[in-house]
Amino acid sequence: MSDSQVSAAVAKLYDTYPFPPEPILDEPPPGYNWRWNWLAAYNFCTGRKPQKQDICILDAGCGSGVGTEYLVHLNPRAQVVGIDLSAGTLEVAKKRCQSSGADRVEFHHLSIYDVEQIPGEFDLINCVGVLHHLPDPIRGIQALAKKLAPGGLMHIFVYGELGRWEIQLMQKAIALLQGNKKGDYCDGVQVGRKIFASLPENNRIVKREKERWALENQRDECFADMYVHPQETDYNIDTLFELIDASGLDFVGFSNPGFWQLEKLLEKAPELIERAEELTERQRYRLIELLNPEVTHYEFFLSRPPLTKTDWSADKTLLAAIPELNPCIDGFPSQCLFNYDYQIVNLSTAEFEFMQNCDGKSTVAEIFTKVQFGLDGVRNLLKQQMVLLTPG
């Protein structure tokens, strides 16, 4: 198929099955995704609170507006733009945002390829689950890169081939059985469900579905998006960085850094970890995914220079900084809470007392006059993304 035919087929899929199929609420959505919160995301990428909050955000391939809605509510001073190829899905996005009061958003029925039609630049571009469905992902990421402001961040999510091997097999099986009905997405869903119902329970594809996807795939919209999509590119580390390099932007880092720690995999063989120190960063990433092929996706930040990372190693600089709580923690004030990534954290009494005094006005030095705490403790809280710092 030509690029235009692929784009039309993708639009048809999402007109048939608007995605994601989350319920529309008459209030702000629950919880948070820190990657969609400008303060938390900027802090993760640079080590400090951003200097401005009245920013412009682009949700590139916004679908039914689930992420768009969060982007509006989590960033109360931002202006948000959502674009999507599917007119039917955009209508759902508009309804969703109207219902929950997400009123600082405008939507455009537009391909990512044509994003230059929107005036201005964006401080944050969110592109989740989209580039891998484009017929030409490199053209797509290059179009978005041109709209990223200097010092801006782009958050991207694309599929990984190693953890989606069984999905690829099922996609091909459904396509074979559909024959000339391929492109009839309702038929594709029916064929796929019949296959799963017929295969033995110990079948590898069935086991993987039950382990990872069965709960969400109860909904036809999710099943169709996973198994009958007309266009999908799955990546490995090598091809991923080819995509990133083509963007002309800087790679800031993966937004799930816990996965990319070789020490977790080879802790019983320190001599191998030592050998791995001779590898490049990208070779280390490749080694990790080869040893732990559960990679179903990659999520990461890119930036357009200049993006300066703040160094808090000097005691004088840290003492003059003004700390405040990361907006993406849940359960405070309590010594047991959820951190920015929804992991349980148990604070020491000293950590808890320090955080209680982080009012966004007092410096670290001033808080130390009230609380017995040390600079190493502050650095540890910063490392855990529990607090944001503004240079004094």
JSON list of N, CA and C in Angstrom, two decimals, residues 261-274 276 284 288 291:
[
{"chain": "A", "resi": 261, "resn": "GLN", "atom": "N", "xyz": [18.97, -1.27, 33.88]},
{"chain": "A", "resi": 261, "resn": "GLN", "atom": "CA", "xyz": [20.08, -1.41, 34.81]},
{"chain": "A", "resi": 261, "resn": "GLN", "atom": "C", "xyz": [20.67, -2.81, 34.68]},
{"chain": "A", "resi": 262, "resn": "LEU", "atom": "N", "xyz": [21.84, -2.88, 34.10]},
{"chain": "A", "resi": 262, "resn": "LEU", "atom": "CA", "xyz": [22.50, -4.16, 33.86]},
{"chain": "A", "resi": 262, "resn": "LEU", "atom": "C", "xyz": [22.82, -4.87, 35.17]},
{"chain": "A", "resi": 263, "resn": "GLU", "atom": "N", "xyz": [23.08, -4.08, 36.23]},
{"chain": "A", "resi": 263, "resn": "GLU", "atom": "CA", "xyz": [23.44, -4.66, 37.52]},
{"chain": "A", "resi": 263, "resn": "GLU", "atom": "C", "xyz": [22.35, -5.60, 38.05]},
{"chain": "A", "resi": 264, "resn": "LYS", "atom": "N", "xyz": [21.10, -5.30, 37.75]},
{"chain": "A", "resi": 264, "resn": "LYS", "atom": "CA", "xyz": [20.00, -6.15, 38.20]},
{"chain": "A", "resi": 264, "resn": "LYS", "atom": "C", "xyz": [20.06, -7.54, 37.55]},
{"chain": "A", "resi": 265, "resn": "LEU", "atom": "N", "xyz": [20.56, -7.59, 36.34]},
{"chain": "A", "resi": 265, "resn": "LEU", "atom": "CA", "xyz": [20.59, -8.85, 35.60]},
{"chain": "A", "resi": 265, "resn": "LEU", "atom": "C", "xyz": [21.84, -9.67, 35.89]},
{"chain": "A", "resi": 266, "resn": "LEU", "atom": "N", "xyz": [22.97, -8.98, 36.10]},
{"chain": "A", "resi": 266, "resn": "LEU", "atom": "CA", "xyz": [24.25, -9.67, 36.23]},
{"chain": "A", "resi": 266, "resn": "LEU", "atom": "C", "xyz": [24.91, -9.45, 37.58]},
{"chain": "A", "resi": 267, "resn": "GLU", "atom": "N", "xyz": [24.09, -9.24, 38.62]},
{"chain": "A", "resi": 267, "resn": "GLU", "atom": "CA", "xyz": [24.66, -8.94, 39.93]},
{"chain": "A", "resi": 267, "resn": "GLU", "atom": "C", "xyz": [25.50, -10.10, 40.49]},
{"chain": "A", "resi": 268, "resn": "LYS", "atom": "N", "xyz": [25.24, -11.31, 40.03]},
{"chain": "A", "resi": 268, "resn": "LYS", "atom": "CA", "xyz": [26.02, -12.47, 40.50]},
{"chain": "A", "resi": 268, "resn": "LYS", "atom": "C", "xyz": [27.32, -12.65, 39.72]},
{"chain": "A", "resi": 269, "resn": "ALA", "atom": "N", "xyz": [27.52, -11.79, 38.70]},
{"chain": "A", "resi": 269, "resn": "ALA", "atom": "CA", "xyz": [28.74, -11.91, 37.89]},
{"chain": "A", "resi": 269, "resn": "ALA", "atom": "C", "xyz": [29.36, -10.54, 37.71]},
{"chain": "A", "resi": 270, "resn": "PRO", "atom": "N", "xyz": [29.96, -9.98, 38.79]},
{"chain": "A", "resi": 270, "resn": "PRO", "atom": "CA", "xyz": [30.54, -8.63, 38.71]},
{"chain": "A", "resi": 270, "resn": "PRO", "atom": "C", "xyz": [31.62, -8.51, 37.63]},
{"chain": "A", "resi": 271, "resn": "GLU", "atom": "N", "xyz": [32.28, -9.62, 37.32]},
{"chain": "A", "resi": 271, "resn": "GLU", "atom": "CA", "xyz": [33.32, -9.54, 36.28]},
{"chain": "A", "resi": 271, "resn": "GLU", "atom": "C", "xyz": [32.70, -9.25, 34.91]},
{"chain": "A", "resi": 272, "resn": "LEU", "atom": "N", "xyz": [31.46, -9.71, 34.70]},
{"chain": "A", "resi": 272, "resn": "LEU", "atom": "CA", "xyz": [30.78, -9.42, 33.44]},
{"chain": "A", "resi": 272, "resn": "LEU", "atom": "C", "xyz": [30.32, -7.96, 33.40]},
{"chain": "A", "resi": 273, "resn": "ILE", "atom": "N", "xyz": [29.89, -7.44, 34.53]},
{"chain": "A", "resi": 273, "resn": "ILE", "atom": "CA", "xyz": [29.52, -6.02, 34.61]},
{"chain": "A", "resi": 273, "resn": "ILE", "atom": "C", "xyz": [30.74, -5.16, 34.30]},
{"chain": "A", "resi": 274, "resn": "GLU", "atom": "N", "xyz": [31.88, -5.60, 34.80]},
{"chain": "A", "resi": 274, "resn": "GLU", "atom": "CA", "xyz": [33.13, -4.87, 34.54]},
{"chain": "A", "resi": 274, "resn": "GLU", "atom": "C", "xyz": [33.46, -4.90, 33.04]},
{"chain": "A", "resi": 276, "resn": "ALA", "atom": "N", "xyz": [31.32, -5.13, 30.69]},
{"chain": "A", "resi": 276, "resn": "ALA", "atom": "CA", "xyz": [30.31, -4.31, 30.00]},
{"chain": "A", "resi": 276, "resn": "ALA", "atom": "C", "xyz": [30.65, -2.82, 30.06]},
{"chain": "A", "resi": 284, "resn": "ARG", "atom": "N", "xyz": [25.28, -1.25, 25.71]},
{"chain": "A", "resi": 284, "resn": "ARG", "atom": "CA", "xyz": [24.78, -1.71, 27.01]},
{"chain": "A", "resi": 284, "resn": "ARG", "atom": "C", "xyz": [23.27, -1.87, 26.98]},
{"chain": "A", "resi": 288, "resn": "ILE", "atom": "N", "xyz": [21.19, -5.38, 27.53]},
{"chain": "A", "resi": 288, "resn": "ILE", "atom": "CA", "xyz": [20.12, -5.53, 28.51]},
{"chain": "A", "resi": 288, "resn": "ILE", "atom": "C", "xyz": [18.87, -6.13, 27.88]},
{"chain": "A", "resi": 291, "resn": "LEU", "atom": "N", "xyz": [19.27, -9.82, 27.12]},
{"chain": "A", "resi": 291, "resn": "LEU", "atom": "CA", "xyz": [19.23, -10.67, 28.32]},
{"chain": "A", "resi": 291, "resn": "LEU", "atom": "C", "xyz": [17.86, -10.66, 28.99]}
]
